[in-house]
PDB file of C-alpha atoms in Angstrom:
ATOM      1  CA  UNK N 810      14.413  -4.128  18.367  1.00 54.00           C
ATOM      2  CA  UNK N 811      17.808  -2.547  17.782  1.00 56.00           C
ATOM      3  CA  UNK N 812      19.738  -5.208  15.890  1.00 61.00           C
ATOM      4  CA  UNK N 813      20.550  -8.790  15.059  1.00 69.00           C
ATOM      5  CA  UNK N 814      18.954 -11.114  12.525  1.00 84.00           C
ATOM      6  CA  UNK N 815      15.148 -11.054  12.594  1.00 88.00           C
ATOM      7  CA  UNK N 816      12.803 -13.439  10.742  1.00 93.00           C
ATOM      8  CA  UNK N 817       9.009 -13.054  10.675  1.00 94.00           C
ATOM      9  CA  UNK N 818       7.070 -15.951   9.152  1.00 96.00           C
ATOM     10  CA  UNK N 819       3.513 -15.102  10.179  1.00 94.00           C
ATOM     11  CA  UNK N 820       1.143 -13.905  12.868  1.00 95.00           C
ATOM     12  CA  UNK N 821      -0.079 -10.438  13.768  1.00 96.00           C
ATOM     13  CA  UNK N 822       2.416  -7.863  15.025  1.00 93.00           C
ATOM     14  CA  UNK N 823       1.765  -4.295  16.149  1.00 94.00           C
ATOM     15  CA  UNK N 824       4.451  -1.825  17.268  1.00 91.00           C
ATOM     16  CA  UNK N 825       3.943   1.807  18.271  1.00 90.00           C
ATOM     17  CA  UNK N 826       7.314   2.790  16.755  1.00 87.00           C
ATOM     18  CA  UNK N 827       9.674   0.500  14.771  1.00 83.00           C
ATOM     19  CA  UNK N 828       9.860  -3.203  14.029  1.00 84.00           C
ATOM     20  CA  UNK N 829      13.646  -2.873  13.740  1.00 82.00           C
ATOM     21  CA  UNK N 830      15.772   0.243  14.153  1.00 78.00           C
ATOM     22  CA  UNK N 831      19.517   0.259  13.828  1.00 71.00           C
ATOM     23  CA  UNK N 832      21.271   1.682  16.865  1.00 57.00           C
ATOM     24  CA  UNK N 833      24.718   2.455  18.195  1.00 47.00           C
ATOM     25  CA  UNK N 834      23.768   0.132  21.058  1.00 45.00           C
ATOM     26  CA  UNK N 835      24.136  -2.746  18.580  1.00 43.00           C
ATOM     27  CA  UNK N 836      26.797  -1.517  16.159  1.00 46.00           C
ATOM     28  CA  UNK N 837      27.983   1.851  14.925  1.00 53.00           C
ATOM     29  CA  UNK N 838      25.979   3.994  12.520  1.00 61.00           C
ATOM     30  CA  UNK N 839      22.608   2.322  13.024  1.00 67.00           C
ATOM     31  CA  UNK N 840      23.488  -1.096  11.573  1.00 75.00           C
ATOM     32  CA  UNK N 841      20.767  -3.624  12.369  1.00 79.00           C
ATOM     33  CA  UNK N 842      21.749  -6.873  10.584  1.00 85.00           C
ATOM     34  CA  UNK N 843      19.252  -8.800   8.412  1.00 91.00           C
ATOM     35  CA  UNK N 844      15.456  -8.604   8.545  1.00 93.00           C
ATOM     36  CA  UNK N 845      13.470 -11.287   6.689  1.00 95.00           C
ATOM     37  CA  UNK N 846       9.692 -11.087   6.330  1.00 95.00           C
ATOM     38  CA  UNK N 847       8.024 -14.154   4.835  1.00 96.00           C
ATOM     39  CA  UNK N 848       4.490 -13.521   6.052  1.00 96.00           C
ATOM     40  CA  UNK N 849       2.270 -12.020   8.713  1.00 95.00           C
ATOM     41  CA  UNK N 850       0.279  -8.860   9.304  1.00 96.00           C
ATOM     42  CA  UNK N 851       2.663  -6.180  10.581  1.00 96.00           C
ATOM     43  CA  UNK N 852       1.590  -2.685  11.594  1.00 96.00           C
ATOM     44  CA  UNK N 853       3.504   0.221  13.129  1.00 94.00           C
ATOM     45  CA  UNK N 854       2.727   3.846  13.954  1.00 93.00           C
ATOM     46  CA  UNK N 855       6.153   5.061  12.851  1.00 91.00           C
ATOM     47  CA  UNK N 856       8.764   3.459  10.563  1.00 91.00           C
ATOM     48  CA  UNK N 857       8.935  -0.235   9.745  1.00 93.00           C
ATOM     49  CA  UNK N 858      12.679  -0.843   9.364  1.00 92.00           C
ATOM     50  CA  UNK N 859      15.155   2.022   9.774  1.00 91.00           C
ATOM     51  CA  UNK N 860      18.935   2.092   9.441  1.00 88.00           C
ATOM     52  CA  UNK N 861      21.628   0.084   7.625  1.00 90.00           C
ATOM     53  CA  UNK N 862      21.464  -3.583   6.793  1.00 91.00           C
ATOM     54  CA  UNK N 863      19.607  -6.092   4.634  1.00 94.00           C
ATOM     55  CA  UNK N 864      15.832  -6.454   4.306  1.00 95.00           C
ATOM     56  CA  UNK N 865      14.190  -9.395   2.514  1.00 96.00           C
ATOM     57  CA  UNK N 866      10.415  -9.368   1.956  1.00 97.00           C
ATOM     58  CA  UNK N 867       8.709 -12.346   0.271  1.00 96.00           C
ATOM     59  CA  UNK N 868       5.223 -12.225   1.799  1.00 95.00           C
ATOM     60  CA  UNK N 869       2.869 -10.706   4.337  1.00 95.00           C
ATOM     61  CA  UNK N 870       1.326  -7.271   4.743  1.00 96.00           C
ATOM     62  CA  UNK N 871       3.624  -4.582   6.157  1.00 96.00           C
ATOM     63  CA  UNK N 872       1.774  -1.335   6.928  1.00 97.00           C
ATOM     64  CA  UNK N 873       3.316   1.733   8.578  1.00 96.00           C
ATOM     65  CA  UNK N 874       2.464   5.362   9.189  1.00 96.00           C
ATOM     66  CA  UNK N 875       5.878   6.745   8.212  1.00 96.00           C
ATOM     67  CA  UNK N 876       8.339   5.255   5.679  1.00 96.00           C
ATOM     68  CA  UNK N 877       7.943   1.488   5.697  1.00 96.00           C
ATOM     69  CA  UNK N 878      11.558   0.736   4.749  1.00 96.00           C
ATOM     70  CA  UNK N 879      14.079   3.544   5.304  1.00 94.00           C
ATOM     71  CA  UNK N 880      17.615   2.418   4.522  1.00 93.00           C
ATOM     72  CA  UNK N 881      20.897   4.206   3.899  1.00 89.00           C
ATOM     73  CA  UNK N 882      24.642   3.610   3.908  1.00 87.00           C
ATOM     74  CA  UNK N 883      25.601   0.174   2.603  1.00 89.00           C
ATOM     75  CA  UNK N 884      22.250  -1.605   2.565  1.00 93.00           C
ATOM     76  CA  UNK N 885      20.188  -3.986   0.445  1.00 96.00           C
ATOM     77  CA  UNK N 886      16.439  -4.382   0.001  1.00 96.00           C
ATOM     78  CA  UNK N 887      15.100  -7.486  -1.779  1.00 97.00           C
ATOM     79  CA  UNK N 888      11.369  -7.579  -2.556  1.00 97.00           C
ATOM     80  CA  UNK N 889       9.971 -10.801  -4.060  1.00 96.00           C
ATOM     81  CA  UNK N 890       6.433 -10.684  -2.666  1.00 96.00           C
ATOM     82  CA  UNK N 891       4.162  -9.284   0.003  1.00 96.00           C
ATOM     83  CA  UNK N 892       2.588  -5.854   0.369  1.00 96.00           C
ATOM     84  CA  UNK N 893       4.491  -2.795   1.579  1.00 97.00           C
ATOM     85  CA  UNK N 894       2.344   0.198   2.455  1.00 97.00           C
ATOM     86  CA  UNK N 895       3.033   3.601   3.987  1.00 97.00           C
ATOM     87  CA  UNK N 896      -0.106   5.450   5.057  1.00 97.00           C
ATOM     88  CA  UNK N 897       1.534   8.900   5.048  1.00 97.00           C
ATOM     89  CA  UNK N 898       4.958   8.796   3.329  1.00 97.00           C
ATOM     90  CA  UNK N 899       7.018   6.351   1.210  1.00 98.00           C
ATOM     91  CA  UNK N 900       6.883   2.593   0.917  1.00 98.00           C
ATOM     92  CA  UNK N 901      10.639   2.462   0.321  1.00 98.00           C
ATOM     93  CA  UNK N 902      12.999   5.375   0.997  1.00 97.00           C
ATOM     94  CA  UNK N 903      16.642   4.883   0.015  1.00 96.00           C
ATOM     95  CA  UNK N 904      19.219   7.461   1.056  1.00 94.00           C
ATOM     96  CA  UNK N 905      22.548   5.692   0.679  1.00 90.00           C
ATOM     97  CA  UNK N 906      24.843   5.794  -2.347  1.00 90.00           C
ATOM     98  CA  UNK N 907      25.769   2.169  -1.610  1.00 93.00           C
ATOM     99  CA  UNK N 908      22.185   1.044  -1.088  1.00 95.00           C
ATOM    100  CA  UNK N 909      20.693  -1.377  -3.620  1.00 97.00           C
ATOM    101  CA  UNK N 910      16.956  -1.958  -4.007  1.00 97.00           C
ATOM    102  CA  UNK N 911      15.890  -5.105  -5.912  1.00 97.00           C
ATOM    103  CA  UNK N 912      12.211  -5.622  -6.770  1.00 97.00           C
ATOM    104  CA  UNK N 913      11.145  -8.847  -8.481  1.00 95.00           C
ATOM    105  CA  UNK N 914       7.631  -9.798  -7.449  1.00 91.00           C
ATOM    106  CA  UNK N 915       5.728 -11.699 -10.135  1.00 81.00           C
ATOM    107  CA  UNK N 916       2.303 -11.490  -8.461  1.00 79.00           C
ATOM    108  CA  UNK N 917       1.432  -7.849  -9.155  1.00 71.00           C
ATOM    109  CA  UNK N 918      -2.221  -8.390  -8.244  1.00 75.00           C
ATOM    110  CA  UNK N 919      -1.407  -9.447  -4.692  1.00 75.00           C
ATOM    111  CA  UNK N 920       1.977  -7.842  -4.123  1.00 88.00           C
ATOM    112  CA  UNK N 921       2.185  -4.044  -4.250  1.00 95.00           C
ATOM    113  CA  UNK N 922       4.587  -1.392  -2.983  1.00 97.00           C
ATOM    114  CA  UNK N 923       2.409   1.564  -2.011  1.00 97.00           C
ATOM    115  CA  UNK N 924       3.209   5.017  -0.664  1.00 97.00           C
ATOM    116  CA  UNK N 925       0.834   7.819   0.180  1.00 98.00           C
ATOM    117  CA  UNK N 926       3.462  10.124  -1.351  1.00 98.00           C
ATOM    118  CA  UNK N 927       5.618   7.925  -3.627  1.00 98.00           C
ATOM    119  CA  UNK N 928       5.906   4.161  -3.573  1.00 98.00           C
ATOM    120  CA  UNK N 929       9.705   4.234  -3.983  1.00 98.00           C
ATOM    121  CA  UNK N 930      11.816   7.333  -3.337  1.00 98.00           C
ATOM    122  CA  UNK N 931      15.454   6.901  -4.368  1.00 98.00           C
ATOM    123  CA  UNK N 932      17.276   9.888  -2.921  1.00 97.00           C
ATOM    124  CA  UNK N 933      20.454   7.847  -3.404  1.00 97.00           C
ATOM    125  CA  UNK N 934      21.189   4.245  -4.258  1.00 97.00           C
ATOM    126  CA  UNK N 935      20.565   1.922  -7.209  1.00 98.00           C
ATOM    127  CA  UNK N 936      17.152   0.525  -8.131  1.00 98.00           C
ATOM    128  CA  UNK N 937      16.674  -2.711 -10.095  1.00 98.00           C
ATOM    129  CA  UNK N 938      12.946  -3.130 -10.741  1.00 98.00           C
ATOM    130  CA  UNK N 939      12.525  -6.415 -12.626  1.00 97.00           C
ATOM    131  CA  UNK N 940       8.881  -7.185 -11.894  1.00 96.00           C
ATOM    132  CA  UNK N 941       6.128  -6.014  -9.576  1.00 95.00           C
ATOM    133  CA  UNK N 942       3.846  -3.043  -9.008  1.00 96.00           C
ATOM    134  CA  UNK N 943       4.512   0.325  -7.375  1.00 97.00           C
ATOM    135  CA  UNK N 944       1.762   2.848  -6.647  1.00 96.00           C
ATOM    136  CA  UNK N 945       2.282   6.398  -5.355  1.00 97.00           C
ATOM    137  CA  UNK N 946      -1.010   8.008  -4.429  1.00 95.00           C
ATOM    138  CA  UNK N 947      -0.199  11.727  -4.314  1.00 96.00           C
ATOM    139  CA  UNK N 948       3.246  12.028  -5.966  1.00 97.00           C
ATOM    140  CA  UNK N 949       5.089   9.388  -8.045  1.00 98.00           C
ATOM    141  CA  UNK N 950       5.246   5.645  -8.438  1.00 97.00           C
ATOM    142  CA  UNK N 951       9.048   5.839  -8.491  1.00 98.00           C
ATOM    143  CA  UNK N 952      11.127   8.966  -7.830  1.00 98.00           C
ATOM    144  CA  UNK N 953      14.757   8.766  -8.975  1.00 98.00           C
ATOM    145  CA  UNK N 954      17.786  10.840  -8.039  1.00 97.00           C
ATOM    146  CA  UNK N 955      20.111   7.909  -8.750  1.00 97.00           C
ATOM    147  CA  UNK N 956      20.462   5.204 -11.397  1.00 97.00           C
ATOM    148  CA  UNK N 957      17.809   2.583 -12.143  1.00 98.00           C
ATOM    149  CA  UNK N 958      16.970  -0.315 -14.459  1.00 98.00           C
ATOM    150  CA  UNK N 959      13.427  -1.481 -15.218  1.00 98.00           C
ATOM    151  CA  UNK N 960      13.008  -5.016 -16.565  1.00 97.00           C
ATOM    152  CA  UNK N 961      15.654  -7.311 -18.027  1.00 96.00           C
ATOM    153  CA  UNK N 962      17.614  -6.818 -21.226  1.00 95.00           C
ATOM    154  CA  UNK N 963      16.738 -10.271 -22.587  1.00 94.00           C
ATOM    155  CA  UNK N 964      14.951  -9.336 -25.864  1.00 89.00           C
ATOM    156  CA  UNK N 965      11.645 -10.526 -24.383  1.00 93.00           C
ATOM    157  CA  UNK N 966       9.606  -7.353 -23.936  1.00 94.00           C
ATOM    158  CA  UNK N 967       6.736  -7.007 -21.470  1.00 95.00           C
ATOM    159  CA  UNK N 968       4.483  -3.955 -21.755  1.00 93.00           C
ATOM    160  CA  UNK N 969       2.484  -4.820 -18.634  1.00 92.00           C
ATOM    161  CA  UNK N 970       5.140  -5.580 -16.002  1.00 94.00           C
ATOM    162  CA  UNK N 971       6.605  -3.981 -14.003  1.00 96.00           C
ATOM    163  CA  UNK N 972       3.723  -1.555 -13.501  1.00 95.00           C
ATOM    164  CA  UNK N 973       4.613   1.895 -12.141  1.00 96.00           C
ATOM    165  CA  UNK N 974       1.697   4.173 -11.212  1.00 95.00           C
ATOM    166  CA  UNK N 975       1.803   7.702  -9.826  1.00 96.00           C
ATOM    167  CA  UNK N 976      -0.387  10.728  -9.312  1.00 94.00           C
ATOM    168  CA  UNK N 977       1.705  13.264 -11.265  1.00 94.00           C
ATOM    169  CA  UNK N 978       3.975  10.816 -13.102  1.00 96.00           C
ATOM    170  CA  UNK N 979       4.494   7.094 -12.836  1.00 96.00           C
ATOM    171  CA  UNK N 980       8.243   7.671 -13.033  1.00 98.00           C
ATOM    172  CA  UNK N 981      10.095  10.891 -12.223  1.00 98.00           C
ATOM    173  CA  UNK N 982      13.764  11.058 -13.250  1.00 97.00           C
ATOM    174  CA  UNK N 983      16.078  13.840 -12.116  1.00 96.00           C
ATOM    175  CA  UNK N 984      18.697  15.251 -14.540  1.00 94.00           C
ATOM    176  CA  UNK N 985      21.984  13.330 -14.919  1.00 93.00           C
ATOM    177  CA  UNK N 986      20.431  10.080 -13.738  1.00 96.00           C
ATOM    178  CA  UNK N 987      21.155   6.920 -15.757  1.00 96.00           C
ATOM    179  CA  UNK N 988      17.853   5.114 -16.338  1.00 97.00           C
ATOM    180  CA  UNK N 989      17.278   2.070 -18.560  1.00 97.00           C
ATOM    181  CA  UNK N 990      13.885   0.593 -19.512  1.00 97.00           C
ATOM    182  CA  UNK N 991      13.664  -2.938 -20.942  1.00 97.00           C
ATOM    183  CA  UNK N 992      10.165  -3.840 -19.753  1.00 97.00           C
ATOM    184  CA  UNK N 993       7.194  -2.239 -18.090  1.00 95.00           C
ATOM    185  CA  UNK N 994       4.408   0.294 -18.246  1.00 95.00           C
ATOM    186  CA  UNK N 995       4.366   3.714 -16.613  1.00 96.00           C
ATOM    187  CA  UNK N 996       1.133   5.486 -15.689  1.00 95.00           C
ATOM    188  CA  UNK N 997       0.397   8.971 -14.317  1.00 94.00           C
ATOM    189  CA  UNK N 998      -2.299  11.611 -14.369  1.00 91.00           C
ATOM    190  CA  UNK N 999       0.026  14.137 -16.023  1.00 92.00           C
ATOM    191  CA  UNK N1000       2.234  11.754 -18.037  1.00 92.00           C
ATOM    192  CA  UNK N1001       3.584   8.243 -17.731  1.00 94.00           C
ATOM    193  CA  UNK N1002       7.048   9.584 -16.933  1.00 96.00           C
ATOM    194  CA  UNK N1003       9.017  12.786 -16.673  1.00 96.00           C
ATOM    195  CA  UNK N1004      12.736  13.156 -17.351  1.00 96.00           C
ATOM    196  CA  UNK N1005      15.289  11.536 -19.657  1.00 95.00           C
ATOM    197  CA  UNK N1006      15.365   7.772 -20.194  1.00 96.00           C
ATOM    198  CA  UNK N1007      18.994   6.973 -21.001  1.00 95.00           C
ATOM    199  CA  UNK N1008      18.479   3.621 -22.711  1.00 95.00           C
ATOM    200  CA  UNK N1009      15.789   1.222 -23.880  1.00 95.00           C
ATOM    201  CA  UNK N1010      15.785  -2.244 -25.473  1.00 94.00           C
ATOM    202  CA  UNK N1011      17.422  -2.325 -28.911  1.00 93.00           C
ATOM    203  CA  UNK N1012      14.918  -1.660 -31.663  1.00 93.00           C
ATOM    204  CA  UNK N1013      12.341  -0.209 -29.311  1.00 94.00           C
ATOM    205  CA  UNK N1014      11.254   3.188 -28.111  1.00 93.00           C
ATOM    206  CA  UNK N1015       8.859   4.492 -25.478  1.00 93.00           C
ATOM    207  CA  UNK N1016       5.389   5.248 -26.763  1.00 90.00           C
ATOM    208  CA  UNK N1017       2.740   7.426 -25.182  1.00 87.00           C
ATOM    209  CA  UNK N1018      -0.519   5.554 -25.541  1.00 79.00           C
ATOM    210  CA  UNK N1019      -3.078   8.128 -24.556  1.00 71.00           C
ATOM    211  CA  UNK N1020      -5.416   7.626 -21.676  1.00 71.00           C
ATOM    212  CA  UNK N1021      -6.465   4.687 -19.549  1.00 70.00           C
ATOM    213  CA  UNK N1022      -9.817   5.304 -17.864  1.00 66.00           C
ATOM    214  CA  UNK N1023      -9.650   3.759 -14.407  1.00 66.00           C
ATOM    215  CA  UNK N1024     -12.906   5.259 -13.119  1.00 65.00           C
ATOM    216  CA  UNK N1025     -15.103   8.309 -13.598  1.00 62.00           C
ATOM    217  CA  UNK N1026     -12.747  10.241 -11.321  1.00 63.00           C
ATOM    218  CA  UNK N1027      -9.420   8.844 -12.524  1.00 71.00           C
ATOM    219  CA  UNK N1028      -7.796   8.835 -15.953  1.00 80.00           C
ATOM    220  CA  UNK N1029      -4.126   7.921 -16.414  1.00 86.00           C
ATOM    221  CA  UNK N1030      -1.696   8.573 -19.269  1.00 90.00           C
ATOM    222  CA  UNK N1031       0.361   5.493 -20.139  1.00 92.00           C
ATOM    223  CA  UNK N1032       3.829   4.908 -21.626  1.00 92.00           C
ATOM    224  CA  UNK N1033       5.396   1.607 -22.688  1.00 90.00           C
ATOM    225  CA  UNK N1034       7.886   0.136 -25.162  1.00 92.00           C
ATOM    226  CA  UNK N1035       6.998  -0.457 -28.803  1.00 91.00           C
ATOM    227  CA  UNK N1036       9.076  -1.585 -31.763  1.00 90.00           C
ATOM    228  CA  UNK N1037      10.504   1.304 -33.742  1.00 83.00           C
ATOM    229  CA  UNK N1038       9.275  -0.237 -37.024  1.00 67.00           C
ATOM    230  CA  UNK N1039       5.730   0.349 -35.817  1.00 55.00           C
ATOM    231  CA  UNK N1040       6.291   4.057 -36.319  1.00 48.00           C
ATOM    232  CA  UNK N1041       7.476   3.771 -39.935  1.00 43.00           C
ATOM    233  CA  UNK N1042       5.086   5.006 -42.613  1.00 38.00           C
ATOM    234  CA  UNK N1043       5.396   4.427 -46.362  1.00 36.00           C
ATOM    235  CA  UNK N1044       5.020   7.674 -48.282  1.00 34.00           C
ATOM    236  CA  UNK N1045       3.231   7.558 -51.653  1.00 30.00           C
TER     237      UNK N1045
END
């Protein structure tokens, strides 16, 4: 499908290429409209949604071979549930300076963004990751070349959500990227994160908490927020 407003509420859908691909046949510069996925089992052998527009995912299982959601230009992705899975590349790939990716899925046991490479690759665009789980199997949970915020600056700190898991690092931040962390835990085989975190919740700092043994074959290093007073020691 090349454009218009598309809503999927359930059922089983298989496509050999795209579910929706923006096209100049519909509007200029690959604009496709709004895609809403509330449920269903969706599988493609290429991309899931490609182009410019708005994508809302609240349920269902969306599995693709290539990037599941590839958006650029002026676009918006809203994830509040469901599973997004790329078998060979990225669950979400953002390549537009005016693209905004919002993730707020409270059911992290049954709602995961997964990428064989990275779960979320932000080449450009803003990421607001309030709640949910992102897993990158061979690279990073989240890869940032643009600004991002994790959690909410509300003085209520969660050290379990959002959960960002990667192979090398849970979170990889390029230089000169503005990144704030107010909630969450970051896990990776090498380290929980790599790069500079610009800001954290007042009175807190990121703490490396050693290793989490997942299985005999897999051990992850974890990083999360802890009150700064916890680091103070009284000298005799």
